[in-house]
PDB file of C-alpha atoms in Angstrom:
ATOM      1  CA  UNK A   1     -10.954  -1.054  13.783  1.00 70.00           C
ATOM      2  CA  UNK A   2      -7.897   0.940  13.003  1.00 78.00           C
ATOM      3  CA  UNK A   3      -8.018   3.919  10.677  1.00 89.00           C
ATOM      4  CA  UNK A   4      -5.607   6.386   9.142  1.00 94.00           C
ATOM      5  CA  UNK A   5      -6.391   9.966   8.245  1.00 96.00           C
ATOM      6  CA  UNK A   6      -4.411  12.196   5.946  1.00 97.00           C
ATOM      7  CA  UNK A   7      -6.156  15.551   6.275  1.00 96.00           C
ATOM      8  CA  UNK A   8      -4.580  17.128   3.215  1.00 96.00           C
ATOM      9  CA  UNK A   9      -5.671  15.759  -0.146  1.00 95.00           C
ATOM     10  CA  UNK A  10      -3.400  18.063  -2.133  1.00 97.00           C
ATOM     11  CA  UNK A  11      -0.414  20.161  -1.113  1.00 97.00           C
ATOM     12  CA  UNK A  12       1.581  22.536  -3.285  1.00 97.00           C
ATOM     13  CA  UNK A  13       5.040  23.749  -2.320  1.00 97.00           C
ATOM     14  CA  UNK A  14       7.859  25.552  -4.059  1.00 97.00           C
ATOM     15  CA  UNK A  15      11.056  23.732  -4.801  1.00 97.00           C
ATOM     16  CA  UNK A  16      13.464  24.191  -1.925  1.00 97.00           C
ATOM     17  CA  UNK A  17      10.731  24.800   0.617  1.00 97.00           C
ATOM     18  CA  UNK A  18      10.178  22.573   3.603  1.00 97.00           C
ATOM     19  CA  UNK A  19       7.411  19.993   3.638  1.00 97.00           C
ATOM     20  CA  UNK A  20       5.232  18.375   6.250  1.00 98.00           C
ATOM     21  CA  UNK A  21       2.556  15.851   5.388  1.00 98.00           C
ATOM     22  CA  UNK A  22       0.164  14.998   8.162  1.00 98.00           C
ATOM     23  CA  UNK A  23      -0.984  11.573   9.237  1.00 97.00           C
ATOM     24  CA  UNK A  24      -3.179  10.638  12.169  1.00 96.00           C
ATOM     25  CA  UNK A  25      -4.047   7.091  13.122  1.00 93.00           C
ATOM     26  CA  UNK A  26      -6.516   5.362  15.331  1.00 88.00           C
ATOM     27  CA  UNK A  27      -5.248   2.102  16.705  1.00 77.00           C
ATOM     28  CA  UNK A  28      -5.541   0.419  20.059  1.00 69.00           C
ATOM     29  CA  UNK A  29      -2.120  -1.137  20.401  1.00 72.00           C
ATOM     30  CA  UNK A  30       1.328   0.064  19.473  1.00 72.00           C
ATOM     31  CA  UNK A  31       1.089   0.633  15.748  1.00 82.00           C
ATOM     32  CA  UNK A  32       3.496  -0.211  13.024  1.00 86.00           C
ATOM     33  CA  UNK A  33       3.498   2.885  10.828  1.00 90.00           C
ATOM     34  CA  UNK A  34       4.646   3.418   7.271  1.00 93.00           C
ATOM     35  CA  UNK A  35       4.930   6.085   4.656  1.00 97.00           C
ATOM     36  CA  UNK A  36       4.803   5.072   1.009  1.00 97.00           C
ATOM     37  CA  UNK A  37       5.235   7.175  -2.108  1.00 97.00           C
ATOM     38  CA  UNK A  38       3.804   6.536  -5.542  1.00 95.00           C
ATOM     39  CA  UNK A  39       5.228   8.358  -8.506  1.00 92.00           C
ATOM     40  CA  UNK A  40       3.253   8.391 -11.755  1.00 84.00           C
ATOM     41  CA  UNK A  41       3.324   4.979 -13.431  1.00 80.00           C
ATOM     42  CA  UNK A  42       5.156   3.405 -10.535  1.00 85.00           C
ATOM     43  CA  UNK A  43       4.240   1.122  -7.694  1.00 87.00           C
ATOM     44  CA  UNK A  44       4.238   2.165  -4.072  1.00 93.00           C
ATOM     45  CA  UNK A  45       7.713   2.593  -2.657  1.00 93.00           C
ATOM     46  CA  UNK A  46       8.417   2.474   1.055  1.00 93.00           C
ATOM     47  CA  UNK A  47       9.920   5.718   2.345  1.00 96.00           C
ATOM     48  CA  UNK A  48      10.244   4.822   5.991  1.00 94.00           C
ATOM     49  CA  UNK A  49       8.702   2.825   8.800  1.00 91.00           C
ATOM     50  CA  UNK A  50       8.288   2.920  12.544  1.00 90.00           C
ATOM     51  CA  UNK A  51       8.075  -0.204  14.651  1.00 82.00           C
ATOM     52  CA  UNK A  52       9.546   0.808  18.007  1.00 79.00           C
ATOM     53  CA  UNK A  53      12.387   2.685  19.605  1.00 83.00           C
ATOM     54  CA  UNK A  54      13.468   6.121  18.478  1.00 86.00           C
ATOM     55  CA  UNK A  55      10.371   8.093  17.570  1.00 89.00           C
ATOM     56  CA  UNK A  56      12.181  10.057  14.869  1.00 95.00           C
ATOM     57  CA  UNK A  57      12.838   7.786  11.920  1.00 95.00           C
ATOM     58  CA  UNK A  58      14.893   8.520   8.870  1.00 96.00           C
ATOM     59  CA  UNK A  59      13.957   7.269   5.459  1.00 96.00           C
ATOM     60  CA  UNK A  60      15.093   7.363   1.897  1.00 95.00           C
ATOM     61  CA  UNK A  61      15.284  10.460  -0.292  1.00 94.00           C
ATOM     62  CA  UNK A  62      15.908  12.728   2.696  1.00 96.00           C
ATOM     63  CA  UNK A  63      12.546  12.135   4.356  1.00 97.00           C
ATOM     64  CA  UNK A  64      11.937  11.710   8.051  1.00 97.00           C
ATOM     65  CA  UNK A  65       8.892  11.126  10.215  1.00 98.00           C
ATOM     66  CA  UNK A  66       8.155  11.535  13.880  1.00 96.00           C
ATOM     67  CA  UNK A  67       5.905   9.248  15.862  1.00 93.00           C
ATOM     68  CA  UNK A  68       3.955  11.102  18.546  1.00 93.00           C
ATOM     69  CA  UNK A  69       1.865   8.730  20.585  1.00 90.00           C
ATOM     70  CA  UNK A  70       0.156  11.534  22.541  1.00 90.00           C
ATOM     71  CA  UNK A  71      -1.132  13.036  19.303  1.00 93.00           C
ATOM     72  CA  UNK A  72      -1.622   9.756  17.430  1.00 92.00           C
ATOM     73  CA  UNK A  73       0.390  11.250  14.620  1.00 95.00           C
ATOM     74  CA  UNK A  74       3.145  10.187  12.291  1.00 96.00           C
ATOM     75  CA  UNK A  75       3.898  13.234  10.164  1.00 98.00           C
ATOM     76  CA  UNK A  76       6.311  13.085   7.258  1.00 98.00           C
ATOM     77  CA  UNK A  77       8.840  15.874   6.793  1.00 98.00           C
ATOM     78  CA  UNK A  78      11.511  16.990   4.402  1.00 98.00           C
ATOM     79  CA  UNK A  79      13.602  20.129   4.927  1.00 97.00           C
ATOM     80  CA  UNK A  80      13.987  21.006   1.252  1.00 97.00           C
ATOM     81  CA  UNK A  81      11.732  19.645  -1.453  1.00 98.00           C
ATOM     82  CA  UNK A  82      13.009  18.721  -4.907  1.00 96.00           C
ATOM     83  CA  UNK A  83      10.913  18.758  -8.070  1.00 95.00           C
ATOM     84  CA  UNK A  84      11.291  14.966  -8.236  1.00 95.00           C
ATOM     85  CA  UNK A  85       9.387  14.649  -4.953  1.00 97.00           C
ATOM     86  CA  UNK A  86       6.138  15.422  -6.754  1.00 96.00           C
ATOM     87  CA  UNK A  87       4.077  12.278  -6.213  1.00 97.00           C
ATOM     88  CA  UNK A  88       1.302  10.871  -4.065  1.00 96.00           C
ATOM     89  CA  UNK A  89       2.139   9.955  -0.489  1.00 98.00           C
ATOM     90  CA  UNK A  90       0.387   7.379   1.630  1.00 97.00           C
ATOM     91  CA  UNK A  91       0.480   6.826   5.348  1.00 97.00           C
ATOM     92  CA  UNK A  92      -0.365   3.306   6.498  1.00 93.00           C
ATOM     93  CA  UNK A  93      -0.682   1.269   9.666  1.00 89.00           C
ATOM     94  CA  UNK A  94      -0.150  -2.436  10.097  1.00 83.00           C
ATOM     95  CA  UNK A  95      -2.695  -4.195  12.234  1.00 68.00           C
ATOM     96  CA  UNK A  96      -0.488  -6.998  13.519  1.00 58.00           C
ATOM     97  CA  UNK A  97       2.674  -7.179  15.535  1.00 53.00           C
ATOM     98  CA  UNK A  98       4.567  -9.961  17.178  1.00 45.00           C
ATOM     99  CA  UNK A  99       5.275 -12.862  14.936  1.00 42.00           C
ATOM    100  CA  UNK A 100       2.592 -12.237  12.372  1.00 45.00           C
ATOM    101  CA  UNK A 101       2.375  -9.615   9.719  1.00 57.00           C
ATOM    102  CA  UNK A 102      -0.976  -8.354   8.690  1.00 72.00           C
ATOM    103  CA  UNK A 103      -2.730  -6.162   6.275  1.00 84.00           C
ATOM    104  CA  UNK A 104      -2.034  -2.483   5.826  1.00 89.00           C
ATOM    105  CA  UNK A 105      -4.666   0.154   6.393  1.00 91.00           C
ATOM    106  CA  UNK A 106      -4.002   3.238   4.290  1.00 95.00           C
ATOM    107  CA  UNK A 107      -4.887   6.866   4.512  1.00 96.00           C
ATOM    108  CA  UNK A 108      -6.524   8.605   1.591  1.00 96.00           C
ATOM    109  CA  UNK A 109      -3.236   9.825   0.172  1.00 97.00           C
ATOM    110  CA  UNK A 110      -1.778  13.306  -0.267  1.00 97.00           C
ATOM    111  CA  UNK A 111      -0.832  14.542  -3.705  1.00 97.00           C
ATOM    112  CA  UNK A 112       2.256  16.732  -3.633  1.00 97.00           C
ATOM    113  CA  UNK A 113       2.817  19.293  -6.372  1.00 97.00           C
ATOM    114  CA  UNK A 114       6.166  21.059  -6.525  1.00 97.00           C
ATOM    115  CA  UNK A 115       6.465  24.444  -8.222  1.00 94.00           C
ATOM    116  CA  UNK A 116       9.820  25.472  -9.693  1.00 89.00           C
TER     117      UNK A 116
ATOM    118  CA  UNK B   1      16.327  -9.105  -7.141  1.00 66.00           C
ATOM    119  CA  UNK B   2      13.308  -8.602  -9.383  1.00 80.00           C
ATOM    120  CA  UNK B   3      10.427  -6.703  -7.859  1.00 91.00           C
ATOM    121  CA  UNK B   4       6.759  -7.537  -7.735  1.00 95.00           C
ATOM    122  CA  UNK B   5       5.298  -7.693 -11.209  1.00 95.00           C
ATOM    123  CA  UNK B   6       1.691  -7.433 -12.278  1.00 96.00           C
ATOM    124  CA  UNK B   7      -0.010  -8.202 -15.529  1.00 97.00           C
ATOM    125  CA  UNK B   8      -1.689  -6.606 -17.366  1.00 97.00           C
ATOM    126  CA  UNK B   9      -0.846  -3.026 -16.552  1.00 95.00           C
ATOM    127  CA  UNK B  10      -4.199  -1.887 -17.865  1.00 96.00           C
ATOM    128  CA  UNK B  11      -7.388  -3.720 -18.755  1.00 98.00           C
ATOM    129  CA  UNK B  12     -10.578  -2.345 -20.247  1.00 98.00           C
ATOM    130  CA  UNK B  13     -13.565  -4.673 -20.265  1.00 97.00           C
ATOM    131  CA  UNK B  14     -17.307  -4.411 -20.577  1.00 97.00           C
ATOM    132  CA  UNK B  15     -19.687  -4.970 -17.743  1.00 97.00           C
ATOM    133  CA  UNK B  16     -20.457  -8.644 -17.413  1.00 97.00           C
ATOM    134  CA  UNK B  17     -17.155  -9.838 -18.800  1.00 98.00           C
ATOM    135  CA  UNK B  18     -14.455 -11.703 -16.927  1.00 98.00           C
ATOM    136  CA  UNK B  19     -10.973 -10.440 -16.191  1.00 98.00           C
ATOM    137  CA  UNK B  20      -8.025 -12.167 -14.583  1.00 98.00           C
ATOM    138  CA  UNK B  21      -5.224 -10.205 -13.011  1.00 98.00           C
ATOM    139  CA  UNK B  22      -1.874 -11.773 -12.279  1.00 98.00           C
ATOM    140  CA  UNK B  23       0.742 -11.017  -9.672  1.00 98.00           C
ATOM    141  CA  UNK B  24       4.246 -12.439  -9.438  1.00 97.00           C
ATOM    142  CA  UNK B  25       5.742 -11.736  -6.017  1.00 96.00           C
ATOM    143  CA  UNK B  26       9.391 -11.395  -5.191  1.00 94.00           C
ATOM    144  CA  UNK B  27      11.021 -14.802  -5.182  1.00 93.00           C
ATOM    145  CA  UNK B  28      10.998 -16.345  -1.729  1.00 89.00           C
ATOM    146  CA  UNK B  29       8.254 -14.115  -0.362  1.00 91.00           C
ATOM    147  CA  UNK B  30       5.616 -16.306   1.240  1.00 89.00           C
ATOM    148  CA  UNK B  31       3.203 -13.470   1.976  1.00 90.00           C
ATOM    149  CA  UNK B  32       1.173 -12.101  -0.903  1.00 94.00           C
ATOM    150  CA  UNK B  33      -1.427  -9.378  -0.596  1.00 94.00           C
ATOM    151  CA  UNK B  34      -4.002  -7.884  -2.902  1.00 97.00           C
ATOM    152  CA  UNK B  35      -5.226  -4.332  -2.465  1.00 97.00           C
ATOM    153  CA  UNK B  36      -7.531  -2.131  -4.493  1.00 97.00           C
ATOM    154  CA  UNK B  37      -7.918   1.577  -4.924  1.00 96.00           C
ATOM    155  CA  UNK B  38     -11.167   2.801  -6.306  1.00 95.00           C
ATOM    156  CA  UNK B  39     -10.908   6.290  -7.782  1.00 88.00           C
ATOM    157  CA  UNK B  40     -10.954   8.965  -5.143  1.00 82.00           C
ATOM    158  CA  UNK B  41     -10.794   6.489  -2.306  1.00 90.00           C
ATOM    159  CA  UNK B  42      -8.078   5.025  -0.149  1.00 94.00           C
ATOM    160  CA  UNK B  43      -6.193   1.852  -0.937  1.00 96.00           C
ATOM    161  CA  UNK B  44      -8.065  -1.022   0.635  1.00 96.00           C
ATOM    162  CA  UNK B  45      -6.979  -4.498   1.567  1.00 94.00           C
ATOM    163  CA  UNK B  46      -8.586  -7.402  -0.282  1.00 96.00           C
ATOM    164  CA  UNK B  47      -6.835 -10.539   0.892  1.00 94.00           C
ATOM    165  CA  UNK B  48      -3.643 -12.121   2.133  1.00 91.00           C
ATOM    166  CA  UNK B  49      -1.994 -15.402   1.181  1.00 92.00           C
ATOM    167  CA  UNK B  50       0.653 -17.204   3.137  1.00 89.00           C
ATOM    168  CA  UNK B  51       2.140 -19.507   0.566  1.00 91.00           C
ATOM    169  CA  UNK B  52      -0.901 -21.088  -1.101  1.00 93.00           C
ATOM    170  CA  UNK B  53      -3.268 -20.621   1.841  1.00 92.00           C
ATOM    171  CA  UNK B  54      -5.654 -17.734   2.285  1.00 92.00           C
ATOM    172  CA  UNK B  55      -4.743 -16.177   5.611  1.00 87.00           C
ATOM    173  CA  UNK B  56      -7.256 -13.350   5.521  1.00 87.00           C
ATOM    174  CA  UNK B  57      -9.860 -12.638   2.865  1.00 91.00           C
ATOM    175  CA  UNK B  58     -11.930 -10.234   4.905  1.00 89.00           C
ATOM    176  CA  UNK B  59     -11.560  -7.478   2.353  1.00 92.00           C
ATOM    177  CA  UNK B  60     -12.958  -9.330  -0.635  1.00 95.00           C
ATOM    178  CA  UNK B  61     -16.018  -7.345  -1.756  1.00 94.00           C
ATOM    179  CA  UNK B  62     -18.236 -10.245  -2.837  1.00 93.00           C
ATOM    180  CA  UNK B  63     -18.232 -13.666  -4.452  1.00 95.00           C
ATOM    181  CA  UNK B  64     -17.568 -12.255  -7.896  1.00 97.00           C
ATOM    182  CA  UNK B  65     -13.928 -12.035  -6.845  1.00 97.00           C
ATOM    183  CA  UNK B  66     -11.833 -15.187  -6.746  1.00 97.00           C
ATOM    184  CA  UNK B  67      -8.174 -15.236  -5.773  1.00 97.00           C
ATOM    185  CA  UNK B  68      -5.854 -18.164  -6.141  1.00 97.00           C
ATOM    186  CA  UNK B  69      -2.226 -18.875  -5.485  1.00 96.00           C
ATOM    187  CA  UNK B  70      -1.492 -22.320  -6.765  1.00 86.00           C
ATOM    188  CA  UNK B  71       1.842 -23.692  -5.616  1.00 88.00           C
ATOM    189  CA  UNK B  72       2.479 -20.680  -3.466  1.00 85.00           C
ATOM    190  CA  UNK B  73       4.117 -18.693  -6.238  1.00 93.00           C
ATOM    191  CA  UNK B  74       2.170 -16.321  -8.450  1.00 96.00           C
ATOM    192  CA  UNK B  75      -1.387 -15.331  -7.725  1.00 98.00           C
ATOM    193  CA  UNK B  76      -4.401 -14.550  -9.857  1.00 98.00           C
ATOM    194  CA  UNK B  77      -7.425 -12.447  -9.057  1.00 98.00           C
ATOM    195  CA  UNK B  78     -10.451 -13.128 -11.203  1.00 98.00           C
ATOM    196  CA  UNK B  79     -13.457 -10.888 -11.400  1.00 97.00           C
ATOM    197  CA  UNK B  80     -16.509 -12.591 -12.857  1.00 97.00           C
ATOM    198  CA  UNK B  81     -18.765 -10.996 -13.915  1.00 97.00           C
ATOM    199  CA  UNK B  82     -17.263  -7.530 -13.725  1.00 97.00           C
ATOM    200  CA  UNK B  83     -19.399  -4.598 -12.634  1.00 97.00           C
ATOM    201  CA  UNK B  84     -18.834  -0.877 -13.095  1.00 97.00           C
ATOM    202  CA  UNK B  85     -17.886  -0.417  -9.438  1.00 96.00           C
ATOM    203  CA  UNK B  86     -15.008  -2.854  -9.848  1.00 97.00           C
ATOM    204  CA  UNK B  87     -13.052  -0.229 -11.750  1.00 97.00           C
ATOM    205  CA  UNK B  88      -9.915   0.870  -9.993  1.00 97.00           C
ATOM    206  CA  UNK B  89      -6.261   0.050  -9.527  1.00 96.00           C
ATOM    207  CA  UNK B  90      -5.434  -3.369  -8.144  1.00 98.00           C
ATOM    208  CA  UNK B  91      -2.143  -3.624  -6.308  1.00 97.00           C
ATOM    209  CA  UNK B  92      -0.262  -6.693  -5.306  1.00 97.00           C
ATOM    210  CA  UNK B  93       2.373  -6.762  -2.584  1.00 95.00           C
ATOM    211  CA  UNK B  94       4.636  -9.390  -1.109  1.00 93.00           C
ATOM    212  CA  UNK B  95       6.743  -9.817   1.998  1.00 90.00           C
ATOM    213  CA  UNK B  96       8.904 -12.366   3.708  1.00 85.00           C
ATOM    214  CA  UNK B  97       7.652 -14.783   6.321  1.00 75.00           C
ATOM    215  CA  UNK B  98       9.268 -16.810   9.041  1.00 67.00           C
ATOM    216  CA  UNK B  99      11.871 -15.956  11.614  1.00 65.00           C
ATOM    217  CA  UNK B 100      12.608 -12.442  10.458  1.00 63.00           C
ATOM    218  CA  UNK B 101      12.339  -9.423  12.702  1.00 61.00           C
ATOM    219  CA  UNK B 102       9.312  -7.216  12.136  1.00 57.00           C
ATOM    220  CA  UNK B 103      11.624  -4.489  10.893  1.00 54.00           C
ATOM    221  CA  UNK B 104      12.416  -6.627   7.866  1.00 59.00           C
ATOM    222  CA  UNK B 105       8.842  -7.655   7.073  1.00 75.00           C
ATOM    223  CA  UNK B 106       7.957  -4.748   4.902  1.00 82.00           C
ATOM    224  CA  UNK B 107       5.615  -5.135   1.965  1.00 89.00           C
ATOM    225  CA  UNK B 108       6.889  -4.550  -1.550  1.00 91.00           C
ATOM    226  CA  UNK B 109       4.323  -3.345  -4.015  1.00 94.00           C
ATOM    227  CA  UNK B 110       3.875  -3.922  -7.684  1.00 94.00           C
ATOM    228  CA  UNK B 111       2.940  -1.131 -10.119  1.00 93.00           C
ATOM    229  CA  UNK B 112      -0.712  -2.123 -10.106  1.00 95.00           C
ATOM    230  CA  UNK B 113      -3.244  -3.097 -12.736  1.00 97.00           C
ATOM    231  CA  UNK B 114      -5.675  -0.400 -13.760  1.00 96.00           C
ATOM    232  CA  UNK B 115      -9.041  -2.014 -14.443  1.00 98.00           C
ATOM    233  CA  UNK B 116     -11.698  -0.094 -16.278  1.00 97.00           C
ATOM    234  CA  UNK B 117     -15.164  -1.590 -16.578  1.00 97.00           C
ATOM    235  CA  UNK B 118     -17.416   0.129 -19.105  1.00 97.00           C
TER     236      UNK B 118
END
């Protein structure tokens, strides 16, 4: 069965600093990978996704992620964090490709705190 | 277009009572998913509808949980009788189906229903 690990439960950065949130997955086939963000009182919002092709994917709000098959990783990055980025971030993998679309398996989430 | 909506946003019930959660997916989305996050744990899949049919209910914890999607529109998730361990946030998500490229089949999530069983 596939699994997703986010090693960091809580990360604190200063506003303007760079950010990297780690995500490792375990999946037999080529994974479909996602990063979601949940701000307080809001639903999960998709930041970016990787299905195939270019391993560096750009998302919304200035985020990017790099798929590294050799390391089974899909780390999320942002060069300069804004106070509004404080939220909880989830990495997820989809267990189906082709013509179907299956359930998402999530990591434990990483809470990001941004100091002024 | 309107997003995924869930009702209620918060429910507090006593152990042994019944609660029904509702999810309205984005119009035209045939896929509907339920997920749950128990405090301190990861978000876990419960089940998946394609239109009114249950495609995958492998994540349903036990027979106290009953999900329906009559007419292939909104869905309800009933917990009867509720137990303390059912407390958590229940998310609903929807996505398109059919001849769309995988790149377009992303899941859109609702804000969740926070269920507290006391």
